[in-house]
PDB file of C-alpha atoms in Angstrom:
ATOM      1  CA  UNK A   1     125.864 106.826 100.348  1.00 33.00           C
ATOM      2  CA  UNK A   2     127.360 110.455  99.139  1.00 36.00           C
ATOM      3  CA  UNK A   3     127.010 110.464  94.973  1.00 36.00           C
ATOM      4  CA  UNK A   4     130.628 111.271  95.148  1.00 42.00           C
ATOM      5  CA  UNK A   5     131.141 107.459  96.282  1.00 54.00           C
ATOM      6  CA  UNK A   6     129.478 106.144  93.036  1.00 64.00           C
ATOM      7  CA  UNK A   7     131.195 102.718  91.610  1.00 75.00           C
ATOM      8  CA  UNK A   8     131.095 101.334  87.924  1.00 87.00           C
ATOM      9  CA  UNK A   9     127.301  99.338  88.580  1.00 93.00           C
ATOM     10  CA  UNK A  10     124.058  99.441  86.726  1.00 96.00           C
ATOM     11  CA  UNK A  11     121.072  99.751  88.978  1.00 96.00           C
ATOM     12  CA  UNK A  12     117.740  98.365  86.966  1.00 97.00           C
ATOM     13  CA  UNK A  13     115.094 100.326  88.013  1.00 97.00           C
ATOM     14  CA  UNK A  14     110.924  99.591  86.913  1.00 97.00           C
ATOM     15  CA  UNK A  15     108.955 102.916  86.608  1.00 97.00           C
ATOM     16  CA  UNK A  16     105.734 103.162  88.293  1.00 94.00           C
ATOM     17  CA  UNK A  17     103.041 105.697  88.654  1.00 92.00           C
ATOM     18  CA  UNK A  18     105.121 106.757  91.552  1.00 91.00           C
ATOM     19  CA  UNK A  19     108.377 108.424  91.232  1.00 92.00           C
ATOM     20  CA  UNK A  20     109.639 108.011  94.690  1.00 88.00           C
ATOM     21  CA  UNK A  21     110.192 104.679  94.879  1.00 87.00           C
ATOM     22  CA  UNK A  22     112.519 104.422  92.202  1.00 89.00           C
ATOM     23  CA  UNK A  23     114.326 108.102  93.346  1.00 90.00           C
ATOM     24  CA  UNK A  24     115.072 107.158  96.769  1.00 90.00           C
ATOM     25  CA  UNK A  25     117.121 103.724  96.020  1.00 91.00           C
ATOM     26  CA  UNK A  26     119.048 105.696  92.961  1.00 91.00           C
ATOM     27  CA  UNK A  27     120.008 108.327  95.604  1.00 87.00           C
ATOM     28  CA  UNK A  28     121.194 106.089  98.241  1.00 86.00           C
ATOM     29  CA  UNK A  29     122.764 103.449  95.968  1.00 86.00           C
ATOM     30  CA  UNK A  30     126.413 103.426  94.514  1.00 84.00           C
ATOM     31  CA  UNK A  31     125.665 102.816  90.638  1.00 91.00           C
ATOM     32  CA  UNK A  32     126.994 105.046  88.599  1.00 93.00           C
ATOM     33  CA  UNK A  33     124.446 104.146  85.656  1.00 96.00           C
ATOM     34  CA  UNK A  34     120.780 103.430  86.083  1.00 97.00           C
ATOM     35  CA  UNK A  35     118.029 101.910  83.940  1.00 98.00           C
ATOM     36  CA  UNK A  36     114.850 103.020  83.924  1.00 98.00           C
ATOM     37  CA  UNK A  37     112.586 100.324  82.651  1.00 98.00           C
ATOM     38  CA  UNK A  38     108.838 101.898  81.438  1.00 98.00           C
ATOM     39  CA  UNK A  39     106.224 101.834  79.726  1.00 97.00           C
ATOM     40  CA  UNK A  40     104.231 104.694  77.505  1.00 96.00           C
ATOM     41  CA  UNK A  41     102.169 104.658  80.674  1.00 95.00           C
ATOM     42  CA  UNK A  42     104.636 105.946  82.661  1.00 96.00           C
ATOM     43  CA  UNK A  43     106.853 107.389  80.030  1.00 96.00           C
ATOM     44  CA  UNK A  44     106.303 111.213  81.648  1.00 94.00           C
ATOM     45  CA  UNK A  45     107.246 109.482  85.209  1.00 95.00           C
ATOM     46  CA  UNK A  46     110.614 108.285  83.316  1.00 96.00           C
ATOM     47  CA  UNK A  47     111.482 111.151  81.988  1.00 95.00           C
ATOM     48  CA  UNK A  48     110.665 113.618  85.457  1.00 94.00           C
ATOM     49  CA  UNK A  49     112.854 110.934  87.271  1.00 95.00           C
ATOM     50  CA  UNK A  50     115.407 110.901  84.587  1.00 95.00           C
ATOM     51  CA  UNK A  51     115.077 115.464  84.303  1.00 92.00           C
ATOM     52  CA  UNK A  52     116.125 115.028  87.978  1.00 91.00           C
ATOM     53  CA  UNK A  53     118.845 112.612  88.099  1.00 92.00           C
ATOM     54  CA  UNK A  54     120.580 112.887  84.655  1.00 93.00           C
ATOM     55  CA  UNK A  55     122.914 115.422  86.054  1.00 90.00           C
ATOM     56  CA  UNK A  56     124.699 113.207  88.449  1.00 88.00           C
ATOM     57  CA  UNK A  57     124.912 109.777  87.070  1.00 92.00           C
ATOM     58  CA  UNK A  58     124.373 108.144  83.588  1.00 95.00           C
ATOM     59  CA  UNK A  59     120.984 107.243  82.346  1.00 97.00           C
ATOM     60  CA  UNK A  60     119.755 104.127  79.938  1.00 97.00           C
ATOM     61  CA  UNK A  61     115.726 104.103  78.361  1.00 98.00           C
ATOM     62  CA  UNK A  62     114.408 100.720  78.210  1.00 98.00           C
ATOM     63  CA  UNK A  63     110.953 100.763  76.936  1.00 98.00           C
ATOM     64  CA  UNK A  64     108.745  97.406  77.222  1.00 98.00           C
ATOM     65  CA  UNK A  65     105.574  96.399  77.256  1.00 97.00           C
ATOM     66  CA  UNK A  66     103.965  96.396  80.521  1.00 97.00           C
ATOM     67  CA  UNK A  67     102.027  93.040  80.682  1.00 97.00           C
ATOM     68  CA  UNK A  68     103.482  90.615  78.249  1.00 98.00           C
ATOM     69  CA  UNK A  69     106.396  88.819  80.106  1.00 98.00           C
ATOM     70  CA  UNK A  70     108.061  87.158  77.204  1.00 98.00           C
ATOM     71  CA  UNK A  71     108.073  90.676  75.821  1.00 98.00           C
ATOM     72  CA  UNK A  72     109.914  91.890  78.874  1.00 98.00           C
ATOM     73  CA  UNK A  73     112.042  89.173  79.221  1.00 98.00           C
ATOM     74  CA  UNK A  74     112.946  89.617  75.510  1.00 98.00           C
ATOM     75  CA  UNK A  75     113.845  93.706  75.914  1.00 98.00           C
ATOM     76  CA  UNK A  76     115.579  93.172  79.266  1.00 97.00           C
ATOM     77  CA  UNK A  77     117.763  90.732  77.763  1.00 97.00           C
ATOM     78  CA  UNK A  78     118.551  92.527  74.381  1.00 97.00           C
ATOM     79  CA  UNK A  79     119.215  95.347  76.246  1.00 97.00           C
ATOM     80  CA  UNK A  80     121.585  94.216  79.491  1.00 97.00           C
ATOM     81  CA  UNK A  81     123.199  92.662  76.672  1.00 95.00           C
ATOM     82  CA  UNK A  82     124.529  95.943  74.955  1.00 96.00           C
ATOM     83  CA  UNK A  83     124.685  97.709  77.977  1.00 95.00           C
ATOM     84  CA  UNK A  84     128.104  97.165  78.761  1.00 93.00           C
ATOM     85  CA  UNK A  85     128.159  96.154  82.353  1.00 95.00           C
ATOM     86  CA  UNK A  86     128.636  92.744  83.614  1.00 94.00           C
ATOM     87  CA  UNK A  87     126.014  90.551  85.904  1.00 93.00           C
ATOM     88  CA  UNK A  88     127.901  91.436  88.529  1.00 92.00           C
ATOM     89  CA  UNK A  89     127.941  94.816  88.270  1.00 95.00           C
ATOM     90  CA  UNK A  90     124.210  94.486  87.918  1.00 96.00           C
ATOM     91  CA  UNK A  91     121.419  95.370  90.564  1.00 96.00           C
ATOM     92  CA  UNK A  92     117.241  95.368  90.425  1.00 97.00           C
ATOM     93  CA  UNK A  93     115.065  97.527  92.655  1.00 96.00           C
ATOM     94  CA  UNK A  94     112.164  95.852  92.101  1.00 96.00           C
ATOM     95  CA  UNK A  95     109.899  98.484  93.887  1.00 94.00           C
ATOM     96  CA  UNK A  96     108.331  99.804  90.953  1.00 93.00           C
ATOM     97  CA  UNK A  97     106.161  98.885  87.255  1.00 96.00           C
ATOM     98  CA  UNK A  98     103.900  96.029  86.956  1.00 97.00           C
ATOM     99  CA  UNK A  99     103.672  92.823  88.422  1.00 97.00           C
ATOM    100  CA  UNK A 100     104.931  91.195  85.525  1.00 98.00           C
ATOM    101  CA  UNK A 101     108.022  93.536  84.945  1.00 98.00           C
ATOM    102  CA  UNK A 102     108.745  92.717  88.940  1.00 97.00           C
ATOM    103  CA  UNK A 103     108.489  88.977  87.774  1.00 97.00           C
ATOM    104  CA  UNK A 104     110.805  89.235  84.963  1.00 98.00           C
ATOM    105  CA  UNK A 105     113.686  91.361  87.305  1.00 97.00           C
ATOM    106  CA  UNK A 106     113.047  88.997  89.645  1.00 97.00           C
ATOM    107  CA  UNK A 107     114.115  86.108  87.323  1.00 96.00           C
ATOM    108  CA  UNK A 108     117.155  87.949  85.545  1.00 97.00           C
ATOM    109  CA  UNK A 109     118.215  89.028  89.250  1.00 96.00           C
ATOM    110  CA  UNK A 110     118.387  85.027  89.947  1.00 95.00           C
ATOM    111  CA  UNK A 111     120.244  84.198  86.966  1.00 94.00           C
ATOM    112  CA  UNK A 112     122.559  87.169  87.399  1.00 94.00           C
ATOM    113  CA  UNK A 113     122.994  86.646  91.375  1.00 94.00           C
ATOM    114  CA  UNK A 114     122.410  90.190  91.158  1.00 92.00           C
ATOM    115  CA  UNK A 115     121.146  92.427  94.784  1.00 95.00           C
ATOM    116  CA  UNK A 116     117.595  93.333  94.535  1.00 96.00           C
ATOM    117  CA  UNK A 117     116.195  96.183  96.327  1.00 96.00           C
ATOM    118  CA  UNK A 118     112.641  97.127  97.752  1.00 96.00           C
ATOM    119  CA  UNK A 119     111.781 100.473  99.280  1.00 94.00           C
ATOM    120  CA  UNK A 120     108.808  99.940 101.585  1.00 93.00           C
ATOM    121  CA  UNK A 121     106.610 103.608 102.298  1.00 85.00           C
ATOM    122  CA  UNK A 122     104.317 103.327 104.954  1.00 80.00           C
ATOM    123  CA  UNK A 123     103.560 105.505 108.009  1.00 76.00           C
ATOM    124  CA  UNK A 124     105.734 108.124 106.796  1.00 77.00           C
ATOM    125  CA  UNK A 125     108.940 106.693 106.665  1.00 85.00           C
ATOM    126  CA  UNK A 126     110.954 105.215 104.359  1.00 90.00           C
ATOM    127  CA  UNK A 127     112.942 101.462 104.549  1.00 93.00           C
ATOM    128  CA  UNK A 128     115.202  99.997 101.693  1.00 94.00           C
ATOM    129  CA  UNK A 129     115.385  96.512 101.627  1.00 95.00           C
ATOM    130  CA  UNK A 130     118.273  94.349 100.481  1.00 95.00           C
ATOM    131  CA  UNK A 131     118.690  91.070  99.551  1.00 96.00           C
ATOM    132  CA  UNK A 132     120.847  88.903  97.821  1.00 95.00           C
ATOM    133  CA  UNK A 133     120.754  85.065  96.493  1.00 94.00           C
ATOM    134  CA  UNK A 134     122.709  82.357  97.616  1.00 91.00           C
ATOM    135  CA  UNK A 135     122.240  78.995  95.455  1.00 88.00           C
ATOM    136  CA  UNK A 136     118.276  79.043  95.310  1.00 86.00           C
ATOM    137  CA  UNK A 137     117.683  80.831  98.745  1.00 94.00           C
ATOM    138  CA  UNK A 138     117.195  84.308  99.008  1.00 95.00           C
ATOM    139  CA  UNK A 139     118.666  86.010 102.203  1.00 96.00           C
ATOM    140  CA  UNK A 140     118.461  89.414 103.164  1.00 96.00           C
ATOM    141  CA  UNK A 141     121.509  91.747 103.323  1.00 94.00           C
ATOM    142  CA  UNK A 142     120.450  94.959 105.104  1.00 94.00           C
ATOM    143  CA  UNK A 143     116.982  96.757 106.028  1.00 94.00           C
ATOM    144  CA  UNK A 144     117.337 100.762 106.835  1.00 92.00           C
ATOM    145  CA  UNK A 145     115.223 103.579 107.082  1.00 91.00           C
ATOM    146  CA  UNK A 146     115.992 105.658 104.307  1.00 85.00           C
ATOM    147  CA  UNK A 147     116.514 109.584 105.450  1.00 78.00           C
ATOM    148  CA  UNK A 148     115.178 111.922 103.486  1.00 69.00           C
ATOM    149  CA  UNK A 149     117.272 113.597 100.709  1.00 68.00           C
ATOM    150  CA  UNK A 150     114.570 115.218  98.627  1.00 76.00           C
ATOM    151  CA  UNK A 151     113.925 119.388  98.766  1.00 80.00           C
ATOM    152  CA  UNK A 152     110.979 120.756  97.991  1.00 81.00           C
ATOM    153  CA  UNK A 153     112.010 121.413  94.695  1.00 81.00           C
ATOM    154  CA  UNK A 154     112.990 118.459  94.329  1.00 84.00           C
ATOM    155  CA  UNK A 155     109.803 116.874  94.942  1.00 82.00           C
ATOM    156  CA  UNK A 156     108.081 118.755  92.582  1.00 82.00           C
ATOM    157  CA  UNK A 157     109.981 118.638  89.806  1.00 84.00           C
ATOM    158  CA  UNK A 158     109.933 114.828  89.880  1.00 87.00           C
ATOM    159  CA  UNK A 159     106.028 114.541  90.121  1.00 84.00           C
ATOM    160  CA  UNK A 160     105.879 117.497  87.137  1.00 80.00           C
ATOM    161  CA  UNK A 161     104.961 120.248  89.043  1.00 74.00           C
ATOM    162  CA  UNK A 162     106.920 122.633  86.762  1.00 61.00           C
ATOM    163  CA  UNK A 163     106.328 121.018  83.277  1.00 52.00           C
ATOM    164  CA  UNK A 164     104.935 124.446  82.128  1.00 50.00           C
ATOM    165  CA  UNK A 165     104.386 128.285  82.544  1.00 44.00           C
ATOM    166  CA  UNK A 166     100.698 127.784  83.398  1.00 44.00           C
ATOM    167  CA  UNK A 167     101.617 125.060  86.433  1.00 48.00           C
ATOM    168  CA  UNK A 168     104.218 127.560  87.534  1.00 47.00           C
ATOM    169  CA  UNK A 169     101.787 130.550  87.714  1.00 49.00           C
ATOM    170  CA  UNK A 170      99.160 128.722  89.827  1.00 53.00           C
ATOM    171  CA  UNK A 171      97.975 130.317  92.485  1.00 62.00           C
ATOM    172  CA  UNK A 172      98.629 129.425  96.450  1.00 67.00           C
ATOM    173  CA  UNK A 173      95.402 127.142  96.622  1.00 69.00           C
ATOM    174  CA  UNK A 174      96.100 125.138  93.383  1.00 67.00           C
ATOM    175  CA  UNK A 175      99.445 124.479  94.973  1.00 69.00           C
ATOM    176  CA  UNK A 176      98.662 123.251  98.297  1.00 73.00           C
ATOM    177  CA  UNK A 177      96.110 121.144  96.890  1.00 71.00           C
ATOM    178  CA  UNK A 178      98.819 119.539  94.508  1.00 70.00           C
ATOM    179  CA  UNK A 179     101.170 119.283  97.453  1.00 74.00           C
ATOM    180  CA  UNK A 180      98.224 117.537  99.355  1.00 76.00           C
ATOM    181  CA  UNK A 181      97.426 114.927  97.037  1.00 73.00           C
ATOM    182  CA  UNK A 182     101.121 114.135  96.185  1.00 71.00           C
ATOM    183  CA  UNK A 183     101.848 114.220 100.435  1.00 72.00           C
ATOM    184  CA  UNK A 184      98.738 111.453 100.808  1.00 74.00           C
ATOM    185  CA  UNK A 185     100.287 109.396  98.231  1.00 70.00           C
ATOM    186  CA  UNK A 186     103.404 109.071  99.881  1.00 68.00           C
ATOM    187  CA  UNK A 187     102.375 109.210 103.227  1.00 69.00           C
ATOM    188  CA  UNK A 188     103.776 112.474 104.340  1.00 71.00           C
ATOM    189  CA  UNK A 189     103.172 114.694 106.750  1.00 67.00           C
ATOM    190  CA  UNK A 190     103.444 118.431 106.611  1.00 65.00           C
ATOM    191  CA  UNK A 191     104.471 121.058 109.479  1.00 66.00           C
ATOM    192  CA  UNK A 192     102.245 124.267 109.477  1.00 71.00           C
ATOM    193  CA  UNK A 193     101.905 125.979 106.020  1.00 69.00           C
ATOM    194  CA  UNK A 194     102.836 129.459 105.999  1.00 68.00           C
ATOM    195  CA  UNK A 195     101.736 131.016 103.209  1.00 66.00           C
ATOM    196  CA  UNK A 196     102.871 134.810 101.287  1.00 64.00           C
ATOM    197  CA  UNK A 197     101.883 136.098  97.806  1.00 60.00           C
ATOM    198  CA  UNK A 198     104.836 138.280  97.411  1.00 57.00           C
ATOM    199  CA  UNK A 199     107.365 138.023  94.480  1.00 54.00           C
ATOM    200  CA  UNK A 200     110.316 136.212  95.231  1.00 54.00           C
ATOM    201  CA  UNK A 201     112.104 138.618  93.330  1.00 52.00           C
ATOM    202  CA  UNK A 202     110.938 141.243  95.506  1.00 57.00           C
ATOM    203  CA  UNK A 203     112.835 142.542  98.700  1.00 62.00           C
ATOM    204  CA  UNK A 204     110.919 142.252 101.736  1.00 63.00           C
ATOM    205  CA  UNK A 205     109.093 139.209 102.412  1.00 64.00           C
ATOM    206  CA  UNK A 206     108.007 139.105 106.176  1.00 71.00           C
ATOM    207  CA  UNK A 207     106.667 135.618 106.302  1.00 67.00           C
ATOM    208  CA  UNK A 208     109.861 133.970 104.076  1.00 61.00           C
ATOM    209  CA  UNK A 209     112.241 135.407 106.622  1.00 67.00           C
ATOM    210  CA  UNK A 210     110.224 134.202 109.925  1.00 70.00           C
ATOM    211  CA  UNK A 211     110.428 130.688 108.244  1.00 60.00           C
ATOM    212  CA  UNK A 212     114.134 131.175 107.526  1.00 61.00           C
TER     213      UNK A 212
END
């Protein structure tokens, strides 16, 4: 769904090691608010996720504890408490974070009847899942391949590429090796790499305007 579509609801979302999983559903969903619910593990994931997105749609911090689920259950509670928006204007993706913060969405989505979400990545593609409950059953709404809606800047912002001046400054090999290992994380595949050491700032770049 276009951003421009966005409706008053609060997506909870549990930061991982991964970004992606938690910036796919935000960009496809209609909330108008997200969550991101980390740890000081993944507090630099947060905040690259949060750099990327904070532009477009509001943003609320929950810190927790990773693997104590009464400690979880305790800060999720406190904190869709003051956050304004009512269980039904309340959704989980539950893609991300630890097994017990997955367990403790999983619980508030049941009390709340809230949707839940999954984003499965596997053979380079993409699927959201969607499911809602109904009494104690769980039944699934929708399952659709996600299209792509990340650039290339994009991507790297959200996995830090461009934290600093010396990351910006590395040379071609550092960065195809960094765009290797993030592409085998996520399953991705690449088309031929062209590659030119010319200033962007520069007129004239031979290999840039084949590509375009």
């Amino acid at each position: 769904l276009e951003l421009g579509s966005r409706m008053k609801q609060l997506m909870v979302c549990l930061i991982g090691e991964q970004p992606i999983p938690n910036l796919l559903p935000i960009r496809h969903s209609r909330a108008s608010c997200v969550a991101l619910v980390y740890s000081e593990f993944t507090r630099k994931v947060k905040d690259n996720v949060k750099n990327l997105i904070a532009s477009q749609l509001g943003v609320l911090e929950w810190k927790v504890v990773p693997y104590d689920m009464v400690a979880i259950q305790n800060e999720l509670e406190n904190q869709i408490r003051m956050s304004g928006f009512s269980p039904n204007e309340i959704s989980f993706n539950l893609t991300g974070g630890t097994k017990p913060m997955s367990l403790v969405a999983f619980r508030f989505a049941e009390q709340m009847m809230g949707p839940i979400f999954y984003l499965q990545s596997e053979g380079g593609k993409s699927v959201l899942y969607q499911y809602r409950f109904n009494g104690a059953n769980i039944e699934k709404i929708e399952s659709s391949e996600v299209p792509e809606t990340l650039t290339i800047d994009d991507y790297l912002k959200v996995h830090g590429f461009f934290d600093n001046r010396e990351r910006q400054a590395a040379s071609i090999p550092e960065q195809l090796h960094e765009l290797n290992k993030m592409m085998e994380k996520e399953g991705l595949h690449a088309v031929p790499v062209l590659e030119e050491s010319k200033s962007a700032h520069t007129p004239g770049r031979e290999i840039f305007a084949e590509m375009l």
